[in-house]
Short mmCIF file of C-alpha atoms and ligand atoms in Angstrom, two decimals:
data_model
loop_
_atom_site.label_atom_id
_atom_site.label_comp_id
_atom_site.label_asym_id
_atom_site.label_seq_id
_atom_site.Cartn_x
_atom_site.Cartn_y
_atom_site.Cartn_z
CA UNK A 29 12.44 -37.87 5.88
CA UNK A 30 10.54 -38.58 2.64
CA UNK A 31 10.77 -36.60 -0.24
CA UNK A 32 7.85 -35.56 -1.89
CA UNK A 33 7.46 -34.32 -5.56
CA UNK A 34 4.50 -32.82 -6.35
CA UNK A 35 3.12 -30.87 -9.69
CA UNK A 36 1.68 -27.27 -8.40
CA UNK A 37 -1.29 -26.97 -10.63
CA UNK A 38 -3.47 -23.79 -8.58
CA UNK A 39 -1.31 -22.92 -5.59
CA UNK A 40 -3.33 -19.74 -5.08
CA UNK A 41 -6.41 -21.92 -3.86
CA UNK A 42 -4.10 -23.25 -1.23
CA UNK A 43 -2.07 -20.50 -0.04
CA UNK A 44 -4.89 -17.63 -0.02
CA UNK A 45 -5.98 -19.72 3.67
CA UNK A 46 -2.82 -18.68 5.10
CA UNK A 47 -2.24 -15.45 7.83
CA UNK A 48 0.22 -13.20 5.84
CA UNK A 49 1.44 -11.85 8.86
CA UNK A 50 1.85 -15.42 11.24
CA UNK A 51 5.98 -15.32 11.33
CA UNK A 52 6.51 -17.47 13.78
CA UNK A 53 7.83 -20.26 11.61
CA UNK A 54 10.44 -18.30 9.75
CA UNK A 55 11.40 -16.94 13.75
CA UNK A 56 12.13 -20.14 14.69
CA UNK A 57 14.56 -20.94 11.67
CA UNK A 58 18.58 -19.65 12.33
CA UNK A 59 19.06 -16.27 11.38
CA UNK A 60 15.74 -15.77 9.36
CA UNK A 61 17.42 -17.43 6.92
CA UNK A 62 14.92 -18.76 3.69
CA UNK A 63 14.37 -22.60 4.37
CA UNK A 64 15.99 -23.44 0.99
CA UNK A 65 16.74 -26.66 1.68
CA UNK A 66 13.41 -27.40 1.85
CA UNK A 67 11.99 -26.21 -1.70
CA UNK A 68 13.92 -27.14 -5.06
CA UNK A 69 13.47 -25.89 -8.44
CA UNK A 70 15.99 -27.44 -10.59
CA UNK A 71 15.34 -25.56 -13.80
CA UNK A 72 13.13 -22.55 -13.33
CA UNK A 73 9.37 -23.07 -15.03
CA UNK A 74 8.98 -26.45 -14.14
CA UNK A 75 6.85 -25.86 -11.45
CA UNK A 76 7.76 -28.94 -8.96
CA UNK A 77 8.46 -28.91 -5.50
CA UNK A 78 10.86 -31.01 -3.71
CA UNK A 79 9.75 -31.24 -0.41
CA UNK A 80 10.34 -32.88 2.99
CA UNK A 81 7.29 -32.03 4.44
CA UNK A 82 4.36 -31.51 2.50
CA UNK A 83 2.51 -28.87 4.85
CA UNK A 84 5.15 -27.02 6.12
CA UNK A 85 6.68 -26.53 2.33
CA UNK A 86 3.66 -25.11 1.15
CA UNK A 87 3.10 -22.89 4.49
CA UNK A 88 6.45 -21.62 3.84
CA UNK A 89 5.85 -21.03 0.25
CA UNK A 90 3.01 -19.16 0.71
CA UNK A 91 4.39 -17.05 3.52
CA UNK A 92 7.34 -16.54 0.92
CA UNK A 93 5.44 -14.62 -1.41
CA UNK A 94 4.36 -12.21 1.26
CA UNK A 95 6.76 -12.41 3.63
CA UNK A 96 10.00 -12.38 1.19
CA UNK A 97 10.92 -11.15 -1.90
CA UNK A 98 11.83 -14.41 -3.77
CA UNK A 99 12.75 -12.99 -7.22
CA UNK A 100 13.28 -16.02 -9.74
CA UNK A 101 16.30 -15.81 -11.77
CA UNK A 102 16.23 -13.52 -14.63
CA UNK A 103 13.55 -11.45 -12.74
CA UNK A 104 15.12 -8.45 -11.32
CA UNK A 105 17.83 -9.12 -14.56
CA UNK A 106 19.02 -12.31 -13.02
CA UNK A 107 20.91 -12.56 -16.10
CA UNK A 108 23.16 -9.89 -17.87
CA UNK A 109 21.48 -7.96 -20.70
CA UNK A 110 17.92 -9.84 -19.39
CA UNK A 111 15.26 -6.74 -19.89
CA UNK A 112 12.99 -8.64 -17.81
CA UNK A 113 13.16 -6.88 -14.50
CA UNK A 114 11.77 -5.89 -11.19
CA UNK A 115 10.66 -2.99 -8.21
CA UNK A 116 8.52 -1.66 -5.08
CA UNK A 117 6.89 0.96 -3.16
CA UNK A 118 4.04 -0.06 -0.52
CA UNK A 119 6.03 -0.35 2.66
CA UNK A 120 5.67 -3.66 4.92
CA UNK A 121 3.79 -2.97 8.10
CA UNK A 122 4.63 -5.63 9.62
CA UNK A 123 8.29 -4.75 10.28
CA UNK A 124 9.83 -1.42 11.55
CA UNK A 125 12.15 0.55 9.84
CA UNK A 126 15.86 0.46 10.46
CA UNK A 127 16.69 2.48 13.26
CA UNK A 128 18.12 5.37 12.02
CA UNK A 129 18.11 4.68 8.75
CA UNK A 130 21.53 2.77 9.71
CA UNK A 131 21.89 -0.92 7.55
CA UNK A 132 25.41 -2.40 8.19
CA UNK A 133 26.03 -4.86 6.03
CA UNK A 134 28.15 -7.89 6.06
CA UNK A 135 29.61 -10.26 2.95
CA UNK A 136 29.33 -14.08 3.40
CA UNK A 137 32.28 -15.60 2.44
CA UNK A 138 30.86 -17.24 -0.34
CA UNK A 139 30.08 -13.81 -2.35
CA UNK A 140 32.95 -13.05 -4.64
CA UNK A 141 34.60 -9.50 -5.43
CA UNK A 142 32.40 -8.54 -8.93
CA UNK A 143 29.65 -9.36 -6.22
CA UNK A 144 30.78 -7.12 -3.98
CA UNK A 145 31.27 -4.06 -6.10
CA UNK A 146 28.21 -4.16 -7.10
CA UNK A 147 26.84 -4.02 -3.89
CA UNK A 148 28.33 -1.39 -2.91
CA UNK A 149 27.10 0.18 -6.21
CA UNK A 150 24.36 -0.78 -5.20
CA UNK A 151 24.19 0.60 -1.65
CA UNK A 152 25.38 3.77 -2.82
CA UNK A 153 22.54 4.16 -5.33
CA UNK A 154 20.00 3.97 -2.55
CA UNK A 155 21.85 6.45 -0.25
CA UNK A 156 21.65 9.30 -2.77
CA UNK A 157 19.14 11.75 -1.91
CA UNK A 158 18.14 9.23 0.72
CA UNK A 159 18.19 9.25 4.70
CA UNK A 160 19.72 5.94 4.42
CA UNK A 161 23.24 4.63 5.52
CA UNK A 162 24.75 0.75 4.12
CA UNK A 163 28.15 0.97 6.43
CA UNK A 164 30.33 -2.00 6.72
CA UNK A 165 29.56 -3.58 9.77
CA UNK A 166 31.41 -2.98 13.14
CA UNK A 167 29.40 -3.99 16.27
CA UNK A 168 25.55 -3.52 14.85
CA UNK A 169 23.41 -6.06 16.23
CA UNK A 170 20.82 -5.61 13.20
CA UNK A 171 22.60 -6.43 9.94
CA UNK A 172 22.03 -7.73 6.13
CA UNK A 173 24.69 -11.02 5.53
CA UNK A 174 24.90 -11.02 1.69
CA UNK A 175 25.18 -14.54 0.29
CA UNK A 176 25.05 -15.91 -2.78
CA UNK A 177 22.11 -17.40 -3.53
CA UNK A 178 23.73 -20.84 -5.29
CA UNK A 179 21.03 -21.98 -7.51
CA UNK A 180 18.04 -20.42 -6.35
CA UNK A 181 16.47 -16.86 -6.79
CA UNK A 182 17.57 -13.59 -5.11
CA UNK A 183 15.30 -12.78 -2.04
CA UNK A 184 15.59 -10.68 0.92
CA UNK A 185 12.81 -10.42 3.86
CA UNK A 186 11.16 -6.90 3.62
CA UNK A 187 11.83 -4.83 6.50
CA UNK A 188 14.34 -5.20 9.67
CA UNK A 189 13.64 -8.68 10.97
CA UNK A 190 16.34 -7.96 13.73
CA UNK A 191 19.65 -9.55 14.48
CA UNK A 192 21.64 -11.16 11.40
CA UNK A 193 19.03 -10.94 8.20
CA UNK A 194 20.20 -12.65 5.11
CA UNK A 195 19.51 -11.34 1.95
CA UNK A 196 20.49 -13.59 -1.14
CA UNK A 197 21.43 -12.68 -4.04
CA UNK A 198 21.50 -14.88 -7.43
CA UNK A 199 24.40 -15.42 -10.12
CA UNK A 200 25.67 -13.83 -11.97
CA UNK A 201 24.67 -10.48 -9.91
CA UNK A 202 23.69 -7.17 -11.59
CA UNK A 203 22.94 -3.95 -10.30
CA UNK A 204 18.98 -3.81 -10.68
CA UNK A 205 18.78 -7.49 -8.89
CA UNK A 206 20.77 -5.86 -6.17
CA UNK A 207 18.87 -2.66 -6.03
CA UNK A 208 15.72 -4.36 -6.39
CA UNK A 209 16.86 -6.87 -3.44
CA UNK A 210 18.01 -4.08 -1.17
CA UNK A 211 14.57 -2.53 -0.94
CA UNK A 212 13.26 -5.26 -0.23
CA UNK A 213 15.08 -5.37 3.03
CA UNK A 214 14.62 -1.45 3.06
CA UNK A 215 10.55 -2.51 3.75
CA UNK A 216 9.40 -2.02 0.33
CA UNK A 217 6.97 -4.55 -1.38
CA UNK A 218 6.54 -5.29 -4.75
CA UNK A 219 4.76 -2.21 -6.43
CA UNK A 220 2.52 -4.19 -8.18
CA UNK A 221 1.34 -6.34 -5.43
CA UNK A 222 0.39 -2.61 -3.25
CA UNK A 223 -2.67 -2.20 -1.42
CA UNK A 224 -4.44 -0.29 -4.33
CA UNK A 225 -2.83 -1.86 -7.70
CA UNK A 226 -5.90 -2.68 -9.08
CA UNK A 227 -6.39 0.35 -9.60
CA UNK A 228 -3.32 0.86 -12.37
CA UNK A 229 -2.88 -2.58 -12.89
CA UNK A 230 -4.79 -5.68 -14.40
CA UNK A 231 -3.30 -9.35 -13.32
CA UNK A 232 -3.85 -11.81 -15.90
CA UNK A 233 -3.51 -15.42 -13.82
CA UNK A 234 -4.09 -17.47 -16.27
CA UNK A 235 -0.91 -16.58 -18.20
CA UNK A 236 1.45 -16.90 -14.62
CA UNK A 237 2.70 -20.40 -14.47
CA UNK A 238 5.23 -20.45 -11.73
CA UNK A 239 5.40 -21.61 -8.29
CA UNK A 240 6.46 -17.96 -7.13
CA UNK A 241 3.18 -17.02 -8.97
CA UNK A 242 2.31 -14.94 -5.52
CA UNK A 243 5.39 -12.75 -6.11
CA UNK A 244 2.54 -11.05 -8.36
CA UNK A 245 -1.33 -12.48 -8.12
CA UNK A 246 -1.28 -11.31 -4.02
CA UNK A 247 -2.17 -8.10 -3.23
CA UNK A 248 -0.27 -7.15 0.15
CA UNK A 249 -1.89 -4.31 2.50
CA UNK A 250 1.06 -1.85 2.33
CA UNK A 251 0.94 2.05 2.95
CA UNK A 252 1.68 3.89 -0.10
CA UNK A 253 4.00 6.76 0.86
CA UNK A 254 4.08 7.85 -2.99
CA UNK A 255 1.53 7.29 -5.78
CA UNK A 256 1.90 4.50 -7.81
CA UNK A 257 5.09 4.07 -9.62
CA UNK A 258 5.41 2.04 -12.67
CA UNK A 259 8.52 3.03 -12.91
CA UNK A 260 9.79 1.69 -9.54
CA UNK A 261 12.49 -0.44 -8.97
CA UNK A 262 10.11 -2.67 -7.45
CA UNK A 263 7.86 -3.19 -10.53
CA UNK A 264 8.19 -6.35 -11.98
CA UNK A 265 7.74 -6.31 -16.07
CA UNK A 266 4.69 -6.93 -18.34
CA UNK A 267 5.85 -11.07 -19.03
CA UNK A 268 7.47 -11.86 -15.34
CA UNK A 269 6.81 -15.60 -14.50
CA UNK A 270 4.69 -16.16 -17.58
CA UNK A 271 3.77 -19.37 -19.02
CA UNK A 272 1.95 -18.80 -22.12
CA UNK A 273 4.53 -16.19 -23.70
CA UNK A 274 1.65 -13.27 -22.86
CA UNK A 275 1.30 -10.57 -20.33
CA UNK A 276 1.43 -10.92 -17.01
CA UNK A 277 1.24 -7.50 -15.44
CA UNK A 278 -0.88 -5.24 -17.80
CA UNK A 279 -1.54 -1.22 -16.81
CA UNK A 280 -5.16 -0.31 -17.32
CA UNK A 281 -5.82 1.94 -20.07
CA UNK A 282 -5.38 5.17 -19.26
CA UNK A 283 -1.73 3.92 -18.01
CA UNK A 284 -0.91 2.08 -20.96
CA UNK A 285 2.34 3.87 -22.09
CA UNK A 286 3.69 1.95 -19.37
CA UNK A 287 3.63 -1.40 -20.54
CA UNK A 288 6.87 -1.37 -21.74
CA UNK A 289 7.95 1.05 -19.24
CA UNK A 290 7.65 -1.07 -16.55
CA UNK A 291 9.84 -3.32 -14.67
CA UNK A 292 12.88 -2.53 -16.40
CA UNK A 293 14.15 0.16 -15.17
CA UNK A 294 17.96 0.84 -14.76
CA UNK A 295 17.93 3.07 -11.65
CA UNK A 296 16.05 4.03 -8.58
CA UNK A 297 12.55 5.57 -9.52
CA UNK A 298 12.41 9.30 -7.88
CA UNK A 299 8.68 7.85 -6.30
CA UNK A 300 10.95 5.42 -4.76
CA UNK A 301 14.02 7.76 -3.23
CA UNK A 302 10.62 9.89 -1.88
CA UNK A 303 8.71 6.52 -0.12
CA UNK A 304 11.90 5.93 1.41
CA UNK A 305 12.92 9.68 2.40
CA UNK A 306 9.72 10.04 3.77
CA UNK A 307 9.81 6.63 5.89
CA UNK A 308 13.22 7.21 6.93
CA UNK A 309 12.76 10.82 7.87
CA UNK A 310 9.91 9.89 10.37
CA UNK A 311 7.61 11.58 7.98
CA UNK A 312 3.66 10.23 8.25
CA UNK A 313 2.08 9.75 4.59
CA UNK A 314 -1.23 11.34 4.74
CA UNK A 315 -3.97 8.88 3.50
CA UNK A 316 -7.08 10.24 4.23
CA UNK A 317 -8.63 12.50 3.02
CA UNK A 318 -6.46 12.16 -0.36
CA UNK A 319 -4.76 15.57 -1.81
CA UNK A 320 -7.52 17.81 -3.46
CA UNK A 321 -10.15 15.14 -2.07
CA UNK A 322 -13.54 17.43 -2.94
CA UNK A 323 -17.04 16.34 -1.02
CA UNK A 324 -15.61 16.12 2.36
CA UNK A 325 -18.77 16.48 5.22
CA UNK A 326 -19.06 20.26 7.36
CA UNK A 327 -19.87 17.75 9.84
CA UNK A 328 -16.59 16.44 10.35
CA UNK A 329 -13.66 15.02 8.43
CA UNK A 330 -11.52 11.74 9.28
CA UNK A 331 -8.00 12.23 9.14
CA UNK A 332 -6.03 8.98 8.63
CA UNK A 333 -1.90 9.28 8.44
CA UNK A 334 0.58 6.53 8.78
CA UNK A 335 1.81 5.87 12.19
CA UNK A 336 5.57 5.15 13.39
CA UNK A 337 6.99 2.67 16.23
CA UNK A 338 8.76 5.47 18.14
CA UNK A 339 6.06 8.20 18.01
CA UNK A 340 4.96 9.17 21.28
CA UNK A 341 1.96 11.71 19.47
CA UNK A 342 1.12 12.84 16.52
CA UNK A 343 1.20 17.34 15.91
CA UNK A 344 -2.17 17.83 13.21
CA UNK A 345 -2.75 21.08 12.09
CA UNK A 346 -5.77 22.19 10.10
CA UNK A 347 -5.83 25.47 8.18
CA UNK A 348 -7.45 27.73 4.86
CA UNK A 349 -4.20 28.33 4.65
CA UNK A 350 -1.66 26.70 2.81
CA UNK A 351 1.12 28.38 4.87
CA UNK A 352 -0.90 27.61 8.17
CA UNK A 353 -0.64 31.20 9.50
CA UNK A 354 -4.26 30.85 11.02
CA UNK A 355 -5.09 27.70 12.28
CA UNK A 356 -8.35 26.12 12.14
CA UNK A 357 -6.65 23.17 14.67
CA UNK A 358 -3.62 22.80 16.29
CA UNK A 359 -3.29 19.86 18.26
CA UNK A 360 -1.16 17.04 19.76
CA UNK A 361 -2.61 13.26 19.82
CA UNK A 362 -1.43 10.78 21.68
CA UNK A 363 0.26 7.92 19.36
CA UNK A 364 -1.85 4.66 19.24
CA UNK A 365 0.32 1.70 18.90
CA UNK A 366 -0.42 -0.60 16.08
CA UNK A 367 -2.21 -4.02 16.68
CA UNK A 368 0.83 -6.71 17.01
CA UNK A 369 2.12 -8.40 14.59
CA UNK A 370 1.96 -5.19 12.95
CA UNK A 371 4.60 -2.92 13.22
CA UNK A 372 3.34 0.02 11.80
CA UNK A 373 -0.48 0.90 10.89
CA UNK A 374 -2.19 4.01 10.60
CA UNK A 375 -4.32 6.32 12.99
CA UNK A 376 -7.22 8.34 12.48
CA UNK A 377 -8.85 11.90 14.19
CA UNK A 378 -12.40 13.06 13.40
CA UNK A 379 -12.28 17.14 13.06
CA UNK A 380 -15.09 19.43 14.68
CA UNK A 381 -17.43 20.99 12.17
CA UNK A 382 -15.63 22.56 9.30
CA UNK A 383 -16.88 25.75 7.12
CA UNK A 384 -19.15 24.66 4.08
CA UNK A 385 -18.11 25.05 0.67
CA UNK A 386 -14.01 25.81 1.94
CA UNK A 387 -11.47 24.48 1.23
CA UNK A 388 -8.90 23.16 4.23
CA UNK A 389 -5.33 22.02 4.42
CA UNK A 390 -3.68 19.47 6.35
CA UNK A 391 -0.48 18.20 7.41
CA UNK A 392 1.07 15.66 10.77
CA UNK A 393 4.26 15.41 12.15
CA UNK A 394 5.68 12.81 14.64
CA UNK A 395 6.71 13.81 17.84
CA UNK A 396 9.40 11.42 19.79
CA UNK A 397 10.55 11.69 23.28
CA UNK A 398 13.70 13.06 21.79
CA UNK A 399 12.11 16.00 18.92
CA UNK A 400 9.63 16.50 16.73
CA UNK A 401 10.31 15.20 13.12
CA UNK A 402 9.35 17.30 9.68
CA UNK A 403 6.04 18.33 8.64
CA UNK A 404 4.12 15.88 5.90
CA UNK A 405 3.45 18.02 3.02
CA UNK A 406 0.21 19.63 3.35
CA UNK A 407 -2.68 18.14 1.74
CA UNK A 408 -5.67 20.29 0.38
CA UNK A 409 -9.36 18.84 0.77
CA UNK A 410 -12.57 20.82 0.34
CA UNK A 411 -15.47 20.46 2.39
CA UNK A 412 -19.10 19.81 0.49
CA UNK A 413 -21.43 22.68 0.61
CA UNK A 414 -24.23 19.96 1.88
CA UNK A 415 -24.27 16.77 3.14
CA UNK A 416 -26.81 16.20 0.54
CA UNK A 417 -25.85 16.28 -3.06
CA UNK A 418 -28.02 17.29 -6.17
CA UNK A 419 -30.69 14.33 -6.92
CA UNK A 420 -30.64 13.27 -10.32
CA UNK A 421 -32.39 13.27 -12.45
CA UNK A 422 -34.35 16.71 -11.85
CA UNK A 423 -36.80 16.89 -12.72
CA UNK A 424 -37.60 13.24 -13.00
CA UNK A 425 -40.35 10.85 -13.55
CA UNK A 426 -40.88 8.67 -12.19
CA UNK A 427 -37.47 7.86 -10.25
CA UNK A 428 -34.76 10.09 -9.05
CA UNK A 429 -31.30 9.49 -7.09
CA UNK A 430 -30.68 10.93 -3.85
CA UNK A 431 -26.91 11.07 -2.64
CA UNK A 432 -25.34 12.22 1.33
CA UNK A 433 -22.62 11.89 2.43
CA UNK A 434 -21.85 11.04 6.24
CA UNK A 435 -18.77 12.12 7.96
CA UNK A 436 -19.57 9.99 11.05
CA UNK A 437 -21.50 6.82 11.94
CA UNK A 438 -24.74 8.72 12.38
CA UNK A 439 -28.92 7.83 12.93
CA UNK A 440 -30.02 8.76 9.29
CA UNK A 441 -33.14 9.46 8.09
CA UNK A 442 -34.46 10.24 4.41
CA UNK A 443 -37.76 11.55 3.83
CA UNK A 444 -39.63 12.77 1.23
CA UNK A 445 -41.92 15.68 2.28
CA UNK A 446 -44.42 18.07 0.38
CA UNK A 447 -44.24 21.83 0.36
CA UNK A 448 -46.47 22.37 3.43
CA UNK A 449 -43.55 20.16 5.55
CA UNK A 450 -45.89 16.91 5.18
CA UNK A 451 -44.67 13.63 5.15
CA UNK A 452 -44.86 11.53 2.05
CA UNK A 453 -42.59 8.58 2.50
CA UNK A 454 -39.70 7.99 4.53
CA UNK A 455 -37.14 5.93 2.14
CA UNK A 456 -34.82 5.26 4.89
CA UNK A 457 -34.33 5.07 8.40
CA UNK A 458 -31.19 3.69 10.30
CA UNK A 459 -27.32 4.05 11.98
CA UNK A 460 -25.35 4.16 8.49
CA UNK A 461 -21.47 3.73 8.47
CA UNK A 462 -19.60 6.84 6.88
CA UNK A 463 -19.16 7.70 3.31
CA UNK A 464 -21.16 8.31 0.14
CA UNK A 465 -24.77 6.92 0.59
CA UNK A 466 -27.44 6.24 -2.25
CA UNK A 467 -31.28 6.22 -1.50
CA UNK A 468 -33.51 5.97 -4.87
CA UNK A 469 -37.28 7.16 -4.98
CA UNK A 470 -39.53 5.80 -7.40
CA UNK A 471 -42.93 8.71 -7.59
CA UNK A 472 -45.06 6.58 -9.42
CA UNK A 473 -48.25 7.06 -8.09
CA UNK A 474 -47.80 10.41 -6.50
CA UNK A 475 -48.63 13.63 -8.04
CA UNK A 476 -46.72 15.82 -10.59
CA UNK A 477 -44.98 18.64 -8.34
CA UNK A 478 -42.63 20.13 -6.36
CA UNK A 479 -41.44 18.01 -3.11
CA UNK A 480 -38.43 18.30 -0.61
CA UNK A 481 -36.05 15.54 0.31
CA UNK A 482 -35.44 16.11 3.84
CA UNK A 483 -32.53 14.29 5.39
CA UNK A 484 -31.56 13.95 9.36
CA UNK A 485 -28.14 12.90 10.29
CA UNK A 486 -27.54 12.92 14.01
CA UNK A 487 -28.15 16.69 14.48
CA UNK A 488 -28.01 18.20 11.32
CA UNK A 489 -31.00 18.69 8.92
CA UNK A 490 -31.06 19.53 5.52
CA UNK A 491 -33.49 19.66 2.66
CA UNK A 492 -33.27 20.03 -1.04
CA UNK A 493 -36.52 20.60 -3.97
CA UNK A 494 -37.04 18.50 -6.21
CA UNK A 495 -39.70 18.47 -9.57
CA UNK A 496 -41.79 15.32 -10.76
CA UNK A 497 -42.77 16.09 -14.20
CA UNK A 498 -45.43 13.58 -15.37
ZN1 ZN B 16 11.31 -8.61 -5.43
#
């Protein structure tokens, strides 16, 4: 075999072609161990490959970032009294939780005692105020192997990849790496790479130079038990992998105390100990609609919740009441089983017409053949007192704004009508997905006066007036 050395200039170009969630390659190694002998980096920053195989280096790579947790040395404090650090909080889907909450762990032979202690430091840290369990191991066929890393960076899979699972951990080993490391295998990603980062966070590429560059540009599509938490364990720091000297990882604005916050935290983030309760407990995060979501249709509201691989149904109740003593619904759903290779996914249940102008609460459990697991806390939503909103300007001249909102894929129609019912225009006619919809009408050449907006959405009508000044 021929060994290739190659300069990464733009890896993401290459690796953005590859399916995240295609594991078979990293099935078919021993153990799930990290093809390390494949991929080199003598002195960290260099940025060259070693490689025996061109294709299947960079396929691995690239699965790396998403699949593993490769954090270069000096990134989760690879190095004592290093500030530079690392955390997460968007849990894989494509990998269950650990049954039970149980990981049994086993040393390598090649970690030494200061290692050790500060794994179990480490486990420890996790199972406080946590469902979760790190016992040695006695006859567990799932397990973490700890191993030292040699010269390469910690990294653990995320989630329970089943049967041995080696999680590697770099020199000299600290209790943040560790932590950081453990969640990883726990099913956490990296909390800046979460499904909705963009909104807290701002990536600046062009100051990552790194082969494990992915570890932050990617954005993975976790589900976010907790908000976001720049204060998780699995939040890498404002410089990780830079190449300039600048910023990395930058909070937006209205975030910005957290720049230095970030990333270097000394101890599992509360967010963190409450992603994982809630995982480990069996407890669905609620996703949709969000806590105190206003606007919602009368028509109908999607629910969307986090799903489980043992649930058998889901228990929804809908109430006015926070304390659910009259129920609006009460029902049991038969569990839809995420689309392999994912593990876990989400599910959704449209409501019967809900009370305009209220507002509702909401909250799932899981039921299993054996019980039925806690209630999520209850989210509040309130439900829109129309499906159409307030055009604005009004009055207006010569263009106004109109705004609906559907609950449902639904025939839609907009018209504009007169006061005696008569049709003016229609500005839109069609089957329109749900959500917030926009339809503009420009009056020029129409008289000054009062009009209606008239809008039909499968069977509901509604109209609104509406003054053209001229
Ligand atoms: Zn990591």
């Amino acid at each position: 075999m021929t060994e290739t050395k190659l300069k990464i200039g733009n890896l993401k170009n290459i690796v953005m072609i590859i399916n995240p969630l295609d594991t078979c390659r990293f099935r078919e190694t021993s153990e799930n161990k990290f093809p390390t002998g494949y991929i080199h980096h003598k002195e960290f920053g260099l940025d060259y490959l070693y490689i025996g195989n061109l294709c299947l280096g960079i396929i691995l790579l690239a699965l790396s970032a998403i699949l593993f947790a490769q954090d270069p040395s000096g990134l989760p404090g690879g190095v004592p009294g290093d500030d530079r650090f690392v955390i997460h909080a968007g849990i894989s889907r494509s990998f269950p939780p650990w049954t039970d909450g149980i990981v049994a762990y086993e040393f390598d032979s090649t970690i030494v005692e200061r290692t050790r202690d500060i794994c179990i430091q480490a486990f420890y840290k996790w199972e406080e105020g946590t469902p979760l369990r790190f016992p040695p191991r006695t006859t567990e066929e799932n397990y973490l192997l700890i191993v030292d890393s040699g010269n390469s960076p910690s990294f653990s899979a995320v989630g329970m990849r089943g049967g041995r699972q080696r999680i590697y951990i770099a020199q000299p080993a600290n209790l943040r790496n560790i932590m950081h490391e453990l969640g990883h295998a726990i099913g956490l990603h990296h909390e800046h790479q979460r499904s909705d980062r963009d909104q807290y966070v701002v990536i600046h590429e062009e100051n990552i130079g790194s082969i494990y560059g992915g570890n932050i540009t990617f954005v993975i599509s976790t589900i976010n038990y907790t908000p976001y938490d720049f204060l998780s364990i699995m939040h890498y720091p404002r410089n990780a992998l830079t190449s300039t000297g600048k910023n990395t990882i930058v909070p937006r604005e209205e975030y910005m105390e957290y720049l230095d916050l970030m990333g270097r935290s000394n101890e599992i983030s509360e967010l963190d100990k409450l992603a994982v309760t809630k995982i480990y407990s069996g407890i669905p995060a609620l996703i949709s609609p969000a806590d105190q979501a206003g606007q919602q249709p009368h028509s109908g509201v999607f629910l969307e919740w986090s799903t489980f691989p043992d649930a058998i149904a889901y228990h929804v109740q809908i109430s006015k009441s926070k304390a659910f003593d009259a129920l609006f619904l009460n029902e049991s759903i038969a569990a839809i089983s995420p689309e392999p290779p994912l593990a876990m996914g989400t599910q959704i249940y449209t409501t019967s017409s809900l009370e305009k102008g209220e507002t509702y609460y909401w909250r799932v459990r899981m039921i299993t053949p054996a019980e039925s697991k806690p209630w999520s806390d209850p989210f509040g939503f309130q439900v829109a007192h129309y499906l159409l909103r307030p055009n604005y300007p009004n009055p207006f001249n010569p263009g106004t704004t109109i705004e609906f909102v559907l609950s449902r894929k639904s025939d839609v129609t907009v018209k504009i009508l007169n006061l005696l019912g008569e049709e003016v225009e229609t500005l839109l006619s069609g089957n329109l997905e749900p959500g917030l919809h926009t339809v503009q009408w420009n009056a020029s050449g129409h008289a000054a006066g009062i009009y209606l907006y008239w809008l039909r959405a499968g069977d509901i009508v509604e109209a609104r007036k509406m003054i053209l000044m001229k």
